[in-house]
XYZ file of C-alpha atoms in Angstrom:
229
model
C 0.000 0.000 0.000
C 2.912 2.068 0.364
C 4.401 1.688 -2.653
C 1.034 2.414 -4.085
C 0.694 5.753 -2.158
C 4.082 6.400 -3.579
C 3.203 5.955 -7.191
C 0.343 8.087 -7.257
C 1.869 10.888 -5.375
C 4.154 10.753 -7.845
C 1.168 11.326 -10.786
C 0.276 14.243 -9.249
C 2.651 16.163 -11.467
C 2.885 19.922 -12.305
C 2.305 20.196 -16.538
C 3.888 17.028 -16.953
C 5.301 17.692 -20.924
C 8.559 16.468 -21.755
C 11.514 18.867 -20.275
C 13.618 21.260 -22.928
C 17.058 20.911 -23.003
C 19.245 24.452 -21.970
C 22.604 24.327 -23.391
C 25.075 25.277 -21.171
C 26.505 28.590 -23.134
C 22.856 29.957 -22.308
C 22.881 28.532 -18.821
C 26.036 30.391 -17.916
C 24.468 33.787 -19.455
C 21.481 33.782 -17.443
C 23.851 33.116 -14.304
C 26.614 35.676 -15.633
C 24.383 38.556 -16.770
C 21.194 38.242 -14.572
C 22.127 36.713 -11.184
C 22.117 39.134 -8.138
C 21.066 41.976 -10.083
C 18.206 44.137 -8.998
C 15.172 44.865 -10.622
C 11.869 46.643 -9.780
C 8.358 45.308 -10.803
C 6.996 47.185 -13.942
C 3.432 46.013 -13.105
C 1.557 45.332 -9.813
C 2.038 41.474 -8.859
C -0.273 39.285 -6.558
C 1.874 37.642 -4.012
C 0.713 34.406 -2.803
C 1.508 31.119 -1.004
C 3.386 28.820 -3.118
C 0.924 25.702 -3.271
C 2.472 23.613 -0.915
C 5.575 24.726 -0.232
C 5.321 27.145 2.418
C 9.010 28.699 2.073
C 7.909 30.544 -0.997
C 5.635 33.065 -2.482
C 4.144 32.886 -5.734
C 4.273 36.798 -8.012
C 1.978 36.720 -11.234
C 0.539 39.795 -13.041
C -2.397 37.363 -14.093
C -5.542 36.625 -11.912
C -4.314 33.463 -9.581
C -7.878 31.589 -10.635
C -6.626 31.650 -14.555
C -3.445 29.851 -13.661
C -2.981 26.109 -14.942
C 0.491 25.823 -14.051
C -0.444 22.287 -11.606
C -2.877 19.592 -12.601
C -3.566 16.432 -10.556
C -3.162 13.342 -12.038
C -6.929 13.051 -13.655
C -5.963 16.568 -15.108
C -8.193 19.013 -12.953
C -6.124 22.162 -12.138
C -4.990 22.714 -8.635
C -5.159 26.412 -8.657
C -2.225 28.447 -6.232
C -4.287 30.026 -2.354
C -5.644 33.463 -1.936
C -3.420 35.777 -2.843
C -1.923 37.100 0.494
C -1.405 40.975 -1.149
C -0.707 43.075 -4.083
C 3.083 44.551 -4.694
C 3.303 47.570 -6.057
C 4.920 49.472 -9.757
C 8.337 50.026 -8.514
C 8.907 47.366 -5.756
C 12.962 46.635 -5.581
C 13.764 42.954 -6.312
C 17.078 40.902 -6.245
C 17.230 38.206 -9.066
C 18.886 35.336 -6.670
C 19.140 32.967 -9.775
C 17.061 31.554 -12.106
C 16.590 27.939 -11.322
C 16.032 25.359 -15.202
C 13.686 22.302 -14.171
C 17.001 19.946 -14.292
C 15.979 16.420 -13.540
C 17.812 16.619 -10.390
C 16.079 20.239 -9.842
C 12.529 18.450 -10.293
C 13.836 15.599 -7.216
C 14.049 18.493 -4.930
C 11.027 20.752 -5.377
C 7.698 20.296 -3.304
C 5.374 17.673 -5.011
C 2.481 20.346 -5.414
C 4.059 23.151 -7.187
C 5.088 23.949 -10.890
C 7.956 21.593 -10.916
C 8.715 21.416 -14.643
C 8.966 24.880 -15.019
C 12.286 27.327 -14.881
C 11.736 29.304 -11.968
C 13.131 32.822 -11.345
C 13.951 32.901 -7.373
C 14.136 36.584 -5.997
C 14.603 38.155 -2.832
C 12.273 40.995 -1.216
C 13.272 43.460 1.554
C 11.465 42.385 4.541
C 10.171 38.482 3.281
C 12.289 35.909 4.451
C 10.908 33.709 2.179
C 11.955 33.190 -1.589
C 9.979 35.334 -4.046
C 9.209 32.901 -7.198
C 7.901 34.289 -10.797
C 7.323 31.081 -12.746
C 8.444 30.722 -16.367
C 7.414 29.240 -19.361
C 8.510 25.955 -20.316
C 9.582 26.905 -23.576
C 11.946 29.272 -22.139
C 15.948 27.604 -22.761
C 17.798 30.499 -23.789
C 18.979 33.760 -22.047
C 17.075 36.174 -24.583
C 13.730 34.139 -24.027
C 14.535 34.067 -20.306
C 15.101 38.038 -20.357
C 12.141 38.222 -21.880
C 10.164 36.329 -19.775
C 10.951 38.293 -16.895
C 10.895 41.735 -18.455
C 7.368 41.249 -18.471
C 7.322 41.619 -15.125
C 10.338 43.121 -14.239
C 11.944 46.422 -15.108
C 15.536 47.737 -15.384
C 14.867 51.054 -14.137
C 12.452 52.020 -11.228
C 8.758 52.780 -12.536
C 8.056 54.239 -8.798
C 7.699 58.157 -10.393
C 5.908 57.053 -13.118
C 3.105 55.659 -10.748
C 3.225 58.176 -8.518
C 2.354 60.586 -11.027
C -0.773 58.944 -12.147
C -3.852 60.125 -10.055
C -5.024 58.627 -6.700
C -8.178 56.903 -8.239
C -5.844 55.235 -10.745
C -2.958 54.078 -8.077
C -5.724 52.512 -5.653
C -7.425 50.695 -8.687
C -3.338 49.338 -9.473
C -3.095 48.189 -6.133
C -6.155 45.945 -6.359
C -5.261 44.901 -9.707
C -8.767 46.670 -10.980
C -8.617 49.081 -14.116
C -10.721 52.831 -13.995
C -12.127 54.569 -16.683
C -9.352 57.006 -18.285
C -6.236 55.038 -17.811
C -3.172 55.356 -20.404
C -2.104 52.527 -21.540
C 0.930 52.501 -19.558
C -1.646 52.835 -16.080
C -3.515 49.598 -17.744
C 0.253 47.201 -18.202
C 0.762 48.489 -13.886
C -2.735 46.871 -13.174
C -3.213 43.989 -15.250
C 0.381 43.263 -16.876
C 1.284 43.113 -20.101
C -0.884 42.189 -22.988
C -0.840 38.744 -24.874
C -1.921 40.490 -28.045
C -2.488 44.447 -29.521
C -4.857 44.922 -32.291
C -4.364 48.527 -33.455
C -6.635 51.054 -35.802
C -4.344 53.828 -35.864
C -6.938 56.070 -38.641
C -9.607 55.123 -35.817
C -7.399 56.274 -33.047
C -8.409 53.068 -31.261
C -6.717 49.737 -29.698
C -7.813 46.512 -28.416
C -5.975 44.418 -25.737
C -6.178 40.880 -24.827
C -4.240 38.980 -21.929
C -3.734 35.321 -22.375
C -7.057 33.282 -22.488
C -9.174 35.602 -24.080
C -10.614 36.307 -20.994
C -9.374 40.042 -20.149
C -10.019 42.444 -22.643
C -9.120 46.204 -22.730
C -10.416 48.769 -25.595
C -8.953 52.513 -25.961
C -9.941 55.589 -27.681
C -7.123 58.392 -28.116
C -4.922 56.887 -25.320
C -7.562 56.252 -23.062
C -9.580 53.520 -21.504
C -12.998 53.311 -22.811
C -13.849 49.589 -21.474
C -12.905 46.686 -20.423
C -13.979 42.829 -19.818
C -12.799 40.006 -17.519
C-alpha cells in the first residue's frame, strides 16, 4: 500500500510535458548577466503562497484563478491560495538565480508546485521567504529568459511614473482593478502586459487581450474606454 501511495503521489505532477534541453553557453548567461542583479516590478504582482511549499511566495501579473500551471493526475487544475497581497509598480527585487527544471532540480522541489517549469527565485526586503515568478517551459535560452521576466520586471524604477498617475488610478493598481481614463501605460501596472495588440491607428483606437481571451481592454485616443474580464 505504500508503494502504491508512492506511485500516485508521484502522478500528481505539475504540466507534466517532456523537459527542454538548456545548453550550457545559455545557462552560464542567465547566471553571468542576470544573477544578483536588482530589478523593480513594472506592473503590480499578486503575491501568494506557493501551493504547498510554504518557504515561498508565488508573483503573477495574471488573476491566480486563470493559472494552470499544476494539474492532478486526472488533469483538474490545482489552482495556487488566496493571494496574500498586491506589490506595487516600482517594488525593488534581487534576481537570486534563475533555477532550469534539471531532472535533479525536479527531485528536490515540493510535489504540489510547478515543478517542470524554470523558476526565477528573488529576494524581497522584509520576506524571508523566496519570491518565485514562474516561467514558461519553452523558455531555454537567455534572450527568451530576459524576456520572460521583463514582463514583469523592469531595469529602471517605474516608482515616479506611478506616482504621477492620479489617486483613483494608483488605488485601482493596487487591487489589480482598471478605472475609466487610464493610459495605456496605467492599464500594463494593473493587469500586466498584454498577450496580443490589435491597433486602428486612422480610428485612433486599440484593443488588448491577456492570455485566455478572458481580459479584454479597448482605448480611444490613449484612453480607456472599457474593459472585460
Amino acid at each position: 500500500m505504500r508503494a502504491l501511495h508512492a506511485v500516485l503521489a508521484f502522478c500528481f505532477l505539475a504540466a507534466c510535458t517532456p523537459r527542454a534541453v538548456i545548453p550550457d553557453a545559455e545557462r552560464e548567461r542567465v547566471r553571468s548577466e542576470l544573477d544578483g542583479k536588482v530589478r523593480w516590478l513594472r506592473v503590480a504582482v499578486y503575491a501568494a503562497p506557493f501551493w504547498e511549499d510554504h518557504s515561498k511566495v508565488l508573483l503573477s501579473s495574471a488573476p491566480l484563478a486563470d493559472l494552470d500551471l499544476v494539474e492532478r493526475p486526472d488533469g483538474t487544475v490545482v489552482p495556487p491560495p488566496p493571494a496574500e497581497r498586491v506589490l506595487l509598480p516600482g517594488t525593488a527585487l534581487r534576481i537570486r538565480e534563475v533555477e532550469f527544471a534539471t531532472g535533479w532540480t525536479i527531485a528536490k522541489r515540493v510535489l504540489v508546485t510547478p515543478r517542470y517549469h524554470p523558476w526565477a527565485l528573488l529576494e524581497l526586503d522584509r520576506d524571508k521567504r523566496t519570491q518565485v515568478l514562474v516561467l514558461s517551459q519553452t523558455a531555454v535560452t537567455f534572450d527568451e529568459i530576459r524576456t520572460e521576466l521583463e514582463r514583469i520586471l523592469a531595469t529602471e524604477d517605474p516608482s515616479s511614473l506611478f506616482a504621477a498617475l492620479p489617486q483613483e488610478q494608483r488605488d485601482a493598481i493596487g487591487k489589480k482593478e482598471l478605472v475609466e481614463g487610464m493610459s495605456p501605460r496605467a492599464v500594463e501596472m494593473a493587469w500586466g502586459l498584454p498577450e496580443r495588440r490589435r491597433i486602428d491607428r486612422p480610428a485612433a483606437t486599440e484593443e488588448w487581450t491577456w492570455p485566455g481571451g478572458k481580459r479584454r481592454a479597448f482605448f480611444q485616443d490613449e484612453r480607456l474606454q472599457r474593459w472585460e474580464r
